[in-house]
């Protein structure tokens, strides 16, 4: 087996030598200003050791990656009841598609597209105030990462609130189909805030340890739930690029428009990669390339 540290150093060099970094997300003004030419990768192996290369101390907006944590919390609170409101199928559509939600009568395809995550956020909220639900989400993430130094960037949350017209449209559609128990404004306020959590790749890889399912790593949910969260990440974690990610990378992963990806090699490792430029599906371009190379070199595909 090749030496993991040498492989990570090479991935960092290759990323920096690349001509094409992809395009940063422009629909959230705070993210539009981020320099795309950045790269970081952190891997926690089953023995608990952290291996990394690149800009691993730069915090970035994890965005949709928080949907993994909110799904874990929601399944803990609502159990299988959640699946009456959200499906478990890949969407084959853009992350913020409105047309599919209308066609399917307000039941989102899965909890990782925006409409599904808005429903999940509504379930996490229950009858609570947003700050209580957000405190639970942040507590979960900090516990998972073993770090108290993880925060919400209020400016990013405000930027999304001001420009999140599609998300407001989705939330109102959900409300029109009786699939929200709170007002669209209250749910989206909570949703935008948890999407605006910032982490470094080191913190994110640490936060992903609970999904690896290895002795000695933190255990926050049952083994059955770990399998199911990984299954959702594999089939739905990269929007309409999920099939291509499974084909090229071969492990469960969840991306965010901030350019981060959390990927899990079951029983073996948690990986966080970040490079802000996105490919045409809205997933990190250099991050995806690096993961494809990493799983090939380390023979980490689950297939
Ligand atoms: N906060 C982003 C949105 O709702 C999340 C999307 C993503 O990371 O893919 O548009």
PDB file of C-alpha atoms and ligand atoms in Angstrom:
ATOM      1  CA  UNK A   1       0.000   0.000   0.000  1.00  0.00           C
ATOM      2  CA  UNK A   2       1.473   3.431  -0.887  1.00  0.00           C
ATOM      3  CA  UNK A   3       2.365   5.807   1.942  1.00  0.00           C
ATOM      4  CA  UNK A   4      -0.736   7.936   2.639  1.00  0.00           C
ATOM      5  CA  UNK A   5       1.227  11.081   3.549  1.00  0.00           C
ATOM      6  CA  UNK A   6       3.193  10.936   0.291  1.00  0.00           C
ATOM      7  CA  UNK A   7      -0.025  10.447  -1.688  1.00  0.00           C
ATOM      8  CA  UNK A   8      -1.616  13.494  -0.005  1.00  0.00           C
ATOM      9  CA  UNK A   9       1.475  15.634  -0.712  1.00  0.00           C
ATOM     10  CA  UNK A  10       1.285  14.605  -4.356  1.00  0.00           C
ATOM     11  CA  UNK A  11      -2.441  15.426  -4.564  1.00  0.00           C
ATOM     12  CA  UNK A  12      -1.684  18.882  -3.169  1.00  0.00           C
ATOM     13  CA  UNK A  13       1.107  19.441  -5.721  1.00  0.00           C
ATOM     14  CA  UNK A  14      -1.082  18.184  -8.579  1.00  0.00           C
ATOM     15  CA  UNK A  15      -3.966  20.461  -7.561  1.00  0.00           C
ATOM     16  CA  UNK A  16      -1.693  23.498  -7.474  1.00  0.00           C
ATOM     17  CA  UNK A  17      -0.212  22.660 -10.876  1.00  0.00           C
ATOM     18  CA  UNK A  18      -3.668  22.352 -12.453  1.00  0.00           C
ATOM     19  CA  UNK A  19      -4.850  24.961 -14.921  1.00  0.00           C
ATOM     20  CA  UNK A  20      -8.556  24.611 -14.200  1.00  0.00           C
ATOM     21  CA  UNK A  21      -9.877  25.221 -10.683  1.00  0.00           C
ATOM     22  CA  UNK A  22     -13.582  25.362 -11.596  1.00  0.00           C
ATOM     23  CA  UNK A  23     -15.946  28.240 -10.795  1.00  0.00           C
ATOM     24  CA  UNK A  24     -16.834  29.469  -7.304  1.00  0.00           C
ATOM     25  CA  UNK A  25     -20.537  29.590  -6.409  1.00  0.00           C
ATOM     26  CA  UNK A  26     -21.762  33.008  -7.456  1.00  0.00           C
ATOM     27  CA  UNK A  27     -25.357  32.942  -6.173  1.00  0.00           C
ATOM     28  CA  UNK A  28     -24.212  33.518  -2.577  1.00  0.00           C
ATOM     29  CA  UNK A  29     -22.297  36.842  -2.753  1.00  0.00           C
ATOM     30  CA  UNK A  30     -20.128  35.985   0.261  1.00  0.00           C
ATOM     31  CA  UNK A  31     -18.880  32.840  -1.495  1.00  0.00           C
ATOM     32  CA  UNK A  32     -18.461  34.543  -4.881  1.00  0.00           C
ATOM     33  CA  UNK A  33     -15.434  36.447  -3.549  1.00  0.00           C
ATOM     34  CA  UNK A  34     -13.458  33.365  -2.434  1.00  0.00           C
ATOM     35  CA  UNK A  35     -10.190  32.659  -4.328  1.00  0.00           C
ATOM     36  CA  UNK A  36     -10.783  29.364  -6.206  1.00  0.00           C
ATOM     37  CA  UNK A  37      -7.059  28.487  -6.271  1.00  0.00           C
ATOM     38  CA  UNK A  38      -6.969  26.884  -2.822  1.00  0.00           C
ATOM     39  CA  UNK A  39      -6.723  23.229  -1.870  1.00  0.00           C
ATOM     40  CA  UNK A  40      -6.675  21.217   1.346  1.00  0.00           C
ATOM     41  CA  UNK A  41      -7.113  17.566   2.186  1.00  0.00           C
ATOM     42  CA  UNK A  42      -7.284  15.880   5.612  1.00  0.00           C
ATOM     43  CA  UNK A  43      -7.730  12.176   6.314  1.00  0.00           C
ATOM     44  CA  UNK A  44      -8.404  10.539   9.680  1.00  0.00           C
ATOM     45  CA  UNK A  45      -7.599   6.835   9.533  1.00  0.00           C
ATOM     46  CA  UNK A  46      -9.284   4.154  11.660  1.00  0.00           C
ATOM     47  CA  UNK A  47      -6.406   4.315  14.163  1.00  0.00           C
ATOM     48  CA  UNK A  48      -7.417   7.938  14.835  1.00  0.00           C
ATOM     49  CA  UNK A  49      -4.380   9.515  13.153  1.00  0.00           C
ATOM     50  CA  UNK A  50      -4.725  12.684  11.103  1.00  0.00           C
ATOM     51  CA  UNK A  51      -2.859  12.897   7.771  1.00  0.00           C
ATOM     52  CA  UNK A  52      -3.059  16.043   5.680  1.00  0.00           C
ATOM     53  CA  UNK A  53      -1.690  18.387   3.043  1.00  0.00           C
ATOM     54  CA  UNK A  54      -2.418  21.878   1.730  1.00  0.00           C
ATOM     55  CA  UNK A  55      -4.405  24.755   3.254  1.00  0.00           C
ATOM     56  CA  UNK A  56      -5.742  22.595   6.100  1.00  0.00           C
ATOM     57  CA  UNK A  57      -5.987  25.460   8.604  1.00  0.00           C
ATOM     58  CA  UNK A  58      -8.222  27.690   6.474  1.00  0.00           C
ATOM     59  CA  UNK A  59     -11.875  27.593   7.615  1.00  0.00           C
ATOM     60  CA  UNK A  60     -14.394  27.403   4.773  1.00  0.00           C
ATOM     61  CA  UNK A  61     -18.178  27.444   4.508  1.00  0.00           C
ATOM     62  CA  UNK A  62     -19.271  23.813   4.726  1.00  0.00           C
ATOM     63  CA  UNK A  63     -22.752  24.556   3.322  1.00  0.00           C
ATOM     64  CA  UNK A  64     -24.609  21.373   2.316  1.00  0.00           C
ATOM     65  CA  UNK A  65     -22.198  19.103   4.148  1.00  0.00           C
ATOM     66  CA  UNK A  66     -24.125  20.055   7.310  1.00  0.00           C
ATOM     67  CA  UNK A  67     -27.062  18.156   5.807  1.00  0.00           C
ATOM     68  CA  UNK A  68     -25.337  14.943   6.888  1.00  0.00           C
ATOM     69  CA  UNK A  69     -25.249  16.130  10.497  1.00  0.00           C
ATOM     70  CA  UNK A  70     -28.815  17.455  10.467  1.00  0.00           C
ATOM     71  CA  UNK A  71     -30.015  14.169   8.958  1.00  0.00           C
ATOM     72  CA  UNK A  72     -28.240  12.222  11.709  1.00  0.00           C
ATOM     73  CA  UNK A  73     -29.899  14.435  14.342  1.00  0.00           C
ATOM     74  CA  UNK A  74     -33.332  14.250  12.700  1.00  0.00           C
ATOM     75  CA  UNK A  75     -33.266  10.466  12.436  1.00  0.00           C
ATOM     76  CA  UNK A  76     -32.412  10.442  16.139  1.00  0.00           C
ATOM     77  CA  UNK A  77     -35.355  12.721  16.960  1.00  0.00           C
ATOM     78  CA  UNK A  78     -38.050  11.658  14.476  1.00  0.00           C
ATOM     79  CA  UNK A  79     -36.834   8.178  13.452  1.00  0.00           C
ATOM     80  CA  UNK A  80     -38.388   6.644  10.352  1.00  0.00           C
ATOM     81  CA  UNK A  81     -41.258   9.158  10.521  1.00  0.00           C
ATOM     82  CA  UNK A  82     -39.018  11.459   8.498  1.00  0.00           C
ATOM     83  CA  UNK A  83     -39.408   9.213   5.448  1.00  0.00           C
ATOM     84  CA  UNK A  84     -43.109  10.028   5.215  1.00  0.00           C
ATOM     85  CA  UNK A  85     -42.028  13.574   4.349  1.00  0.00           C
ATOM     86  CA  UNK A  86     -38.828  13.032   2.312  1.00  0.00           C
ATOM     87  CA  UNK A  87     -37.747  10.284  -0.088  1.00  0.00           C
ATOM     88  CA  UNK A  88     -34.533   8.291  -0.349  1.00  0.00           C
ATOM     89  CA  UNK A  89     -33.927   8.380  -4.079  1.00  0.00           C
ATOM     90  CA  UNK A  90     -31.310  10.255  -6.098  1.00  0.00           C
ATOM     91  CA  UNK A  91     -32.873  13.334  -7.647  1.00  0.00           C
ATOM     92  CA  UNK A  92     -31.077  13.447 -11.003  1.00  0.00           C
ATOM     93  CA  UNK A  93     -31.750  17.182 -10.834  1.00  0.00           C
ATOM     94  CA  UNK A  94     -29.883  20.271  -9.703  1.00  0.00           C
ATOM     95  CA  UNK A  95     -29.552  20.747  -5.930  1.00  0.00           C
ATOM     96  CA  UNK A  96     -32.083  23.586  -5.956  1.00  0.00           C
ATOM     97  CA  UNK A  97     -34.555  22.250  -8.532  1.00  0.00           C
ATOM     98  CA  UNK A  98     -38.071  23.628  -8.180  1.00  0.00           C
ATOM     99  CA  UNK A  99     -39.711  21.750 -11.038  1.00  0.00           C
ATOM    100  CA  UNK A 100     -39.203  18.317  -9.463  1.00  0.00           C
ATOM    101  CA  UNK A 101     -40.741  19.434  -6.179  1.00  0.00           C
ATOM    102  CA  UNK A 102     -43.831  20.646  -7.992  1.00  0.00           C
ATOM    103  CA  UNK A 103     -44.120  17.483 -10.088  1.00  0.00           C
ATOM    104  CA  UNK A 104     -43.833  15.305  -6.995  1.00  0.00           C
ATOM    105  CA  UNK A 105     -46.388  17.178  -4.900  1.00  0.00           C
ATOM    106  CA  UNK A 106     -44.073  18.714  -2.354  1.00  0.00           C
ATOM    107  CA  UNK A 107     -42.273  15.536  -1.211  1.00  0.00           C
ATOM    108  CA  UNK A 108     -38.554  16.084  -1.878  1.00  0.00           C
ATOM    109  CA  UNK A 109     -36.621  13.186  -3.407  1.00  0.00           C
ATOM    110  CA  UNK A 110     -33.996  13.018  -0.641  1.00  0.00           C
ATOM    111  CA  UNK A 111     -32.689  14.904   2.420  1.00  0.00           C
ATOM    112  CA  UNK A 112     -29.548  16.176   0.655  1.00  0.00           C
ATOM    113  CA  UNK A 113     -31.140  18.321  -2.057  1.00  0.00           C
ATOM    114  CA  UNK A 114     -32.153  21.743  -0.782  1.00  0.00           C
ATOM    115  CA  UNK A 115     -35.899  20.991  -0.566  1.00  0.00           C
ATOM    116  CA  UNK A 116     -35.232  17.810   1.417  1.00  0.00           C
ATOM    117  CA  UNK A 117     -32.812  19.562   3.746  1.00  0.00           C
ATOM    118  CA  UNK A 118     -35.391  22.293   4.371  1.00  0.00           C
ATOM    119  CA  UNK A 119     -37.849  19.587   5.501  1.00  0.00           C
ATOM    120  CA  UNK A 120     -35.149  17.975   7.655  1.00  0.00           C
ATOM    121  CA  UNK A 121     -34.394  21.344   9.222  1.00  0.00           C
ATOM    122  CA  UNK A 122     -38.108  21.785   9.961  1.00  0.00           C
ATOM    123  CA  UNK A 123     -38.040  18.397  11.724  1.00  0.00           C
ATOM    124  CA  UNK A 124     -34.954  19.354  13.758  1.00  0.00           C
ATOM    125  CA  UNK A 125     -36.722  22.578  14.751  1.00  0.00           C
ATOM    126  CA  UNK A 126     -39.929  20.917  15.899  1.00  0.00           C
ATOM    127  CA  UNK A 127     -41.594  23.459  18.164  1.00  0.00           C
ATOM    128  CA  UNK A 128     -38.321  24.962  19.330  1.00  0.00           C
ATOM    129  CA  UNK A 129     -36.835  28.386  18.746  1.00  0.00           C
ATOM    130  CA  UNK A 130     -34.196  28.447  15.963  1.00  0.00           C
ATOM    131  CA  UNK A 131     -31.404  29.196  18.421  1.00  0.00           C
ATOM    132  CA  UNK A 132     -32.174  26.022  20.391  1.00  0.00           C
ATOM    133  CA  UNK A 133     -32.109  23.854  17.256  1.00  0.00           C
ATOM    134  CA  UNK A 134     -28.924  25.566  16.047  1.00  0.00           C
ATOM    135  CA  UNK A 135     -27.337  25.017  19.449  1.00  0.00           C
ATOM    136  CA  UNK A 136     -28.078  21.301  19.119  1.00  0.00           C
ATOM    137  CA  UNK A 137     -26.616  21.172  15.595  1.00  0.00           C
ATOM    138  CA  UNK A 138     -23.441  23.035  16.603  1.00  0.00           C
ATOM    139  CA  UNK A 139     -23.118  20.848  19.704  1.00  0.00           C
ATOM    140  CA  UNK A 140     -23.384  17.705  17.570  1.00  0.00           C
ATOM    141  CA  UNK A 141     -20.777  18.950  15.083  1.00  0.00           C
ATOM    142  CA  UNK A 142     -18.359  20.088  17.818  1.00  0.00           C
ATOM    143  CA  UNK A 143     -18.718  16.773  19.666  1.00  0.00           C
ATOM    144  CA  UNK A 144     -18.166  14.840  16.444  1.00  0.00           C
ATOM    145  CA  UNK A 145     -15.085  16.921  15.603  1.00  0.00           C
ATOM    146  CA  UNK A 146     -13.754  17.018  19.158  1.00  0.00           C
ATOM    147  CA  UNK A 147     -13.309  20.787  18.772  1.00  0.00           C
ATOM    148  CA  UNK A 148     -15.115  23.716  20.380  1.00  0.00           C
ATOM    149  CA  UNK A 149     -13.659  26.109  17.813  1.00  0.00           C
ATOM    150  CA  UNK A 150     -16.405  25.637  15.207  1.00  0.00           C
ATOM    151  CA  UNK A 151     -18.767  28.542  14.528  1.00  0.00           C
ATOM    152  CA  UNK A 152     -21.488  29.897  12.275  1.00  0.00           C
ATOM    153  CA  UNK A 153     -20.443  32.744   9.963  1.00  0.00           C
ATOM    154  CA  UNK A 154     -23.289  35.243  10.421  1.00  0.00           C
ATOM    155  CA  UNK A 155     -22.276  37.263   7.362  1.00  0.00           C
ATOM    156  CA  UNK A 156     -22.597  34.205   5.092  1.00  0.00           C
ATOM    157  CA  UNK A 157     -25.984  33.365   6.655  1.00  0.00           C
ATOM    158  CA  UNK A 158     -27.173  36.943   6.071  1.00  0.00           C
ATOM    159  CA  UNK A 159     -25.880  36.881   2.501  1.00  0.00           C
ATOM    160  CA  UNK A 160     -27.918  33.737   1.791  1.00  0.00           C
ATOM    161  CA  UNK A 161     -30.985  35.173   3.466  1.00  0.00           C
ATOM    162  CA  UNK A 162     -30.807  38.258   1.242  1.00  0.00           C
ATOM    163  CA  UNK A 163     -30.269  36.307  -1.981  1.00  0.00           C
ATOM    164  CA  UNK A 164     -31.867  32.901  -1.282  1.00  0.00           C
ATOM    165  CA  UNK A 165     -34.847  33.450  -3.540  1.00  0.00           C
ATOM    166  CA  UNK A 166     -34.898  29.869  -4.842  1.00  0.00           C
ATOM    167  CA  UNK A 167     -34.770  28.458  -1.330  1.00  0.00           C
ATOM    168  CA  UNK A 168     -37.691  30.705  -0.339  1.00  0.00           C
ATOM    169  CA  UNK A 169     -39.577  29.424  -3.391  1.00  0.00           C
ATOM    170  CA  UNK A 170     -38.859  25.810  -2.357  1.00  0.00           C
ATOM    171  CA  UNK A 171     -39.928  26.457   1.236  1.00  0.00           C
ATOM    172  CA  UNK A 172     -43.185  28.076   0.155  1.00  0.00           C
ATOM    173  CA  UNK A 173     -43.899  25.131  -2.160  1.00  0.00           C
ATOM    174  CA  UNK A 174     -43.318  22.773   0.763  1.00  0.00           C
ATOM    175  CA  UNK A 175     -45.643  24.852   2.942  1.00  0.00           C
ATOM    176  CA  UNK A 176     -48.288  24.847   0.201  1.00  0.00           C
ATOM    177  CA  UNK A 177     -48.124  21.031   0.275  1.00  0.00           C
ATOM    178  CA  UNK A 178     -48.373  20.941   4.066  1.00  0.00           C
ATOM    179  CA  UNK A 179     -44.853  19.610   4.364  1.00  0.00           C
ATOM    180  CA  UNK A 180     -43.608  22.249   6.833  1.00  0.00           C
ATOM    181  CA  UNK A 181     -44.713  22.599  10.445  1.00  0.00           C
ATOM    182  CA  UNK A 182     -42.982  25.966  10.907  1.00  0.00           C
ATOM    183  CA  UNK A 183     -43.131  29.093   8.760  1.00  0.00           C
ATOM    184  CA  UNK A 184     -40.837  29.165   5.696  1.00  0.00           C
ATOM    185  CA  UNK A 185     -38.996  32.160   7.214  1.00  0.00           C
ATOM    186  CA  UNK A 186     -38.299  30.388  10.498  1.00  0.00           C
ATOM    187  CA  UNK A 187     -37.144  27.174   8.803  1.00  0.00           C
ATOM    188  CA  UNK A 188     -34.936  28.995   6.294  1.00  0.00           C
ATOM    189  CA  UNK A 189     -33.405  31.198   8.981  1.00  0.00           C
ATOM    190  CA  UNK A 190     -32.295  27.988  10.712  1.00  0.00           C
ATOM    191  CA  UNK A 191     -31.266  26.308   7.437  1.00  0.00           C
ATOM    192  CA  UNK A 192     -29.121  29.245   6.253  1.00  0.00           C
ATOM    193  CA  UNK A 193     -27.393  29.380   9.632  1.00  0.00           C
ATOM    194  CA  UNK A 194     -26.451  25.715   9.760  1.00  0.00           C
ATOM    195  CA  UNK A 195     -25.236  25.861   6.149  1.00  0.00           C
ATOM    196  CA  UNK A 196     -23.002  28.789   7.211  1.00  0.00           C
ATOM    197  CA  UNK A 197     -20.986  26.690   9.690  1.00  0.00           C
ATOM    198  CA  UNK A 198     -17.280  27.045   8.967  1.00  0.00           C
ATOM    199  CA  UNK A 199     -14.651  24.359   9.471  1.00  0.00           C
ATOM    200  CA  UNK A 200     -11.167  23.523   8.333  1.00  0.00           C
ATOM    201  CA  UNK A 201     -10.636  20.238   6.494  1.00  0.00           C
ATOM    202  CA  UNK A 202      -8.918  18.946   9.646  1.00  0.00           C
ATOM    203  CA  UNK A 203     -12.050  19.677  11.716  1.00  0.00           C
ATOM    204  CA  UNK A 204     -14.368  18.274   9.049  1.00  0.00           C
ATOM    205  CA  UNK A 205     -12.425  15.018   8.702  1.00  0.00           C
ATOM    206  CA  UNK A 206     -12.501  14.684  12.495  1.00  0.00           C
ATOM    207  CA  UNK A 207     -16.259  15.418  12.472  1.00  0.00           C
ATOM    208  CA  UNK A 208     -16.709  12.602   9.945  1.00  0.00           C
ATOM    209  CA  UNK A 209     -15.103   9.960  12.188  1.00  0.00           C
ATOM    210  CA  UNK A 210     -18.464   8.818  13.560  1.00  0.00           C
ATOM    211  CA  UNK A 211     -19.450   7.663  10.049  1.00  0.00           C
ATOM    212  CA  UNK A 212     -16.396   5.409   9.633  1.00  0.00           C
ATOM    213  CA  UNK A 213     -17.558   2.785  12.111  1.00  0.00           C
ATOM    214  CA  UNK A 214     -14.240   1.626  13.534  1.00  0.00           C
ATOM    215  CA  UNK A 215     -13.381   0.690  17.113  1.00  0.00           C
ATOM    216  CA  UNK A 216     -11.740   3.589  18.925  1.00  0.00           C
ATOM    217  CA  UNK A 217     -13.458   6.289  16.830  1.00  0.00           C
ATOM    218  CA  UNK A 218     -16.331   8.304  18.382  1.00  0.00           C
ATOM    219  CA  UNK A 219     -19.681   6.567  18.242  1.00  0.00           C
ATOM    220  CA  UNK A 220     -22.552   9.056  18.009  1.00  0.00           C
ATOM    221  CA  UNK A 221     -25.193   6.946  16.258  1.00  0.00           C
ATOM    222  CA  UNK A 222     -25.960   3.234  15.967  1.00  0.00           C
ATOM    223  CA  UNK A 223     -24.134   1.011  13.435  1.00  0.00           C
ATOM    224  CA  UNK A 224     -27.392   0.617  11.509  1.00  0.00           C
ATOM    225  CA  UNK A 225     -27.738   4.391  11.210  1.00  0.00           C
ATOM    226  CA  UNK A 226     -24.114   4.720  10.140  1.00  0.00           C
ATOM    227  CA  UNK A 227     -24.792   2.310   7.268  1.00  0.00           C
ATOM    228  CA  UNK A 228     -27.880   4.213   6.255  1.00  0.00           C
ATOM    229  CA  UNK A 229     -26.246   7.635   6.363  1.00  0.00           C
ATOM    230  CA  UNK A 230     -23.430   6.283   4.201  1.00  0.00           C
ATOM    231  CA  UNK A 231     -25.955   4.792   1.777  1.00  0.00           C
ATOM    232  CA  UNK A 232     -27.650   8.178   1.423  1.00  0.00           C
ATOM    233  CA  UNK A 233     -24.282   9.862   0.873  1.00  0.00           C
ATOM    234  CA  UNK A 234     -23.339   7.372  -1.821  1.00  0.00           C
ATOM    235  CA  UNK A 235     -26.608   7.609  -3.737  1.00  0.00           C
ATOM    236  CA  UNK A 236     -27.579  11.259  -3.163  1.00  0.00           C
ATOM    237  CA  UNK A 237     -24.541  13.155  -1.789  1.00  0.00           C
ATOM    238  CA  UNK A 238     -23.498  14.851  -5.013  1.00  0.00           C
ATOM    239  CA  UNK A 239     -26.846  15.924  -6.479  1.00  0.00           C
ATOM    240  CA  UNK A 240     -27.119  15.104 -10.178  1.00  0.00           C
ATOM    241  CA  UNK A 241     -23.410  14.227 -10.135  1.00  0.00           C
ATOM    242  CA  UNK A 242     -23.899  11.382  -7.614  1.00  0.00           C
ATOM    243  CA  UNK A 243     -23.609   8.597 -10.188  1.00  0.00           C
ATOM    244  CA  UNK A 244     -20.443  10.070 -11.639  1.00  0.00           C
ATOM    245  CA  UNK A 245     -18.927  10.473  -8.146  1.00  0.00           C
ATOM    246  CA  UNK A 246     -19.724   6.831  -7.304  1.00  0.00           C
ATOM    247  CA  UNK A 247     -18.239   5.758 -10.635  1.00  0.00           C
ATOM    248  CA  UNK A 248     -15.027   7.771 -10.338  1.00  0.00           C
ATOM    249  CA  UNK A 249     -14.451   7.931  -6.564  1.00  0.00           C
ATOM    250  CA  UNK A 250     -16.338   4.864  -5.351  1.00  0.00           C
ATOM    251  CA  UNK A 251     -17.110   5.879  -1.750  1.00  0.00           C
ATOM    252  CA  UNK A 252     -19.937   7.729   0.056  1.00  0.00           C
ATOM    253  CA  UNK A 253     -19.497  11.508   0.031  1.00  0.00           C
ATOM    254  CA  UNK A 254     -21.356  14.761   0.617  1.00  0.00           C
ATOM    255  CA  UNK A 255     -20.420  17.989  -1.099  1.00  0.00           C
ATOM    256  CA  UNK A 256     -21.227  21.629  -0.397  1.00  0.00           C
ATOM    257  CA  UNK A 257     -21.186  24.688  -2.645  1.00  0.00           C
ATOM    258  CA  UNK A 258     -18.398  26.140  -0.492  1.00  0.00           C
ATOM    259  CA  UNK A 259     -16.170  23.583  -2.269  1.00  0.00           C
ATOM    260  CA  UNK A 260     -15.878  21.051   0.546  1.00  0.00           C
ATOM    261  CA  UNK A 261     -16.511  17.305   0.357  1.00  0.00           C
ATOM    262  CA  UNK A 262     -16.762  14.912   3.284  1.00  0.00           C
ATOM    263  CA  UNK A 263     -16.120  11.346   2.114  1.00  0.00           C
ATOM    264  CA  UNK A 264     -16.084   8.103   4.069  1.00  0.00           C
ATOM    265  CA  UNK A 265     -14.172   4.897   3.464  1.00  0.00           C
ATOM    266  CA  UNK A 266     -16.249   2.559   5.661  1.00  0.00           C
ATOM    267  CA  UNK A 267     -14.210   1.013   8.507  1.00  0.00           C
ATOM    268  CA  UNK A 268     -11.085   2.734   7.191  1.00  0.00           C
ATOM    269  CA  UNK A 269     -11.046   6.550   7.006  1.00  0.00           C
ATOM    270  CA  UNK A 270     -12.882   9.885   7.022  1.00  0.00           C
ATOM    271  CA  UNK A 271     -11.695  12.331   4.358  1.00  0.00           C
ATOM    272  CA  UNK A 272     -12.336  16.063   4.029  1.00  0.00           C
ATOM    273  CA  UNK A 273     -11.210  17.869   0.922  1.00  0.00           C
ATOM    274  CA  UNK A 274     -11.711  21.517   0.036  1.00  0.00           C
ATOM    275  CA  UNK A 275     -11.162  23.501  -3.112  1.00  0.00           C
ATOM    276  CA  UNK A 276     -13.722  26.270  -3.722  1.00  0.00           C
ATOM    277  CA  UNK A 277     -14.020  26.080  -7.529  1.00  0.00           C
ATOM    278  CA  UNK A 278     -16.974  23.904  -8.552  1.00  0.00           C
ATOM    279  CA  UNK A 279     -17.713  21.628 -11.506  1.00  0.00           C
ATOM    280  CA  UNK A 280     -20.929  21.800 -13.533  1.00  0.00           C
ATOM    281  CA  UNK A 281     -22.887  19.851 -10.887  1.00  0.00           C
ATOM    282  CA  UNK A 282     -21.923  22.304  -8.131  1.00  0.00           C
ATOM    283  CA  UNK A 283     -19.382  19.935  -6.552  1.00  0.00           C
ATOM    284  CA  UNK A 284     -15.731  20.844  -5.900  1.00  0.00           C
ATOM    285  CA  UNK A 285     -13.807  20.336  -9.133  1.00  0.00           C
ATOM    286  CA  UNK A 286     -10.277  19.813  -7.775  1.00  0.00           C
ATOM    287  CA  UNK A 287     -11.684  18.115  -4.673  1.00  0.00           C
ATOM    288  CA  UNK A 288     -13.426  15.477  -6.785  1.00  0.00           C
ATOM    289  CA  UNK A 289     -10.307  14.948  -8.919  1.00  0.00           C
ATOM    290  CA  UNK A 290      -8.177  14.527  -5.795  1.00  0.00           C
ATOM    291  CA  UNK A 291     -10.604  12.020  -4.248  1.00  0.00           C
ATOM    292  CA  UNK A 292     -10.702   9.973  -7.469  1.00  0.00           C
ATOM    293  CA  UNK A 293      -6.892   9.804  -7.408  1.00  0.00           C
ATOM    294  CA  UNK A 294      -6.760   9.071  -3.662  1.00  0.00           C
ATOM    295  CA  UNK A 295      -9.199   6.152  -3.732  1.00  0.00           C
ATOM    296  CA  UNK A 296      -7.444   4.716  -6.793  1.00  0.00           C
ATOM    297  CA  UNK A 297      -3.969   4.908  -5.252  1.00  0.00           C
ATOM    298  CA  UNK A 298      -5.077   3.644  -1.828  1.00  0.00           C
ATOM    299  CA  UNK A 299      -7.458   1.040  -3.300  1.00  0.00           C
ATOM    300  CA  UNK A 300     -10.258   2.551  -1.196  1.00  0.00           C
ATOM    301  CA  UNK A 301     -13.229   2.176  -3.550  1.00  0.00           C
ATOM    302  CA  UNK A 302     -15.947   0.146  -1.818  1.00  0.00           C
ATOM    303  CA  UNK A 303     -16.637  -1.703  -5.053  1.00  0.00           C
TER     304      UNK A 303
HETATM  305  N1  LIG B   1     -26.871  26.877   1.483  1.00  0.00           N
HETATM  306  C1  LIG B   1     -26.796  26.379   0.145  1.00  0.00           C
HETATM  307  C2  LIG B   1     -28.138  26.588  -0.534  1.00  0.00           C
HETATM  308  O1  LIG B   1     -29.123  26.408   0.071  1.00  0.00           O
HETATM  309  C3  LIG B   1     -26.436  24.938   0.176  1.00  0.00           C
HETATM  310  C4  LIG B   1     -26.277  24.347  -1.170  1.00  0.00           C
HETATM  311  C5  LIG B   1     -25.089  23.443  -1.286  1.00  0.00           C
HETATM  312  O2  LIG B   1     -24.139  23.518  -0.523  1.00  0.00           O
HETATM  313  O3  LIG B   1     -25.084  22.620  -2.208  1.00  0.00           O
HETATM  314  O4  LIG B   1     -28.238  26.935  -1.676  1.00  0.00           O
END
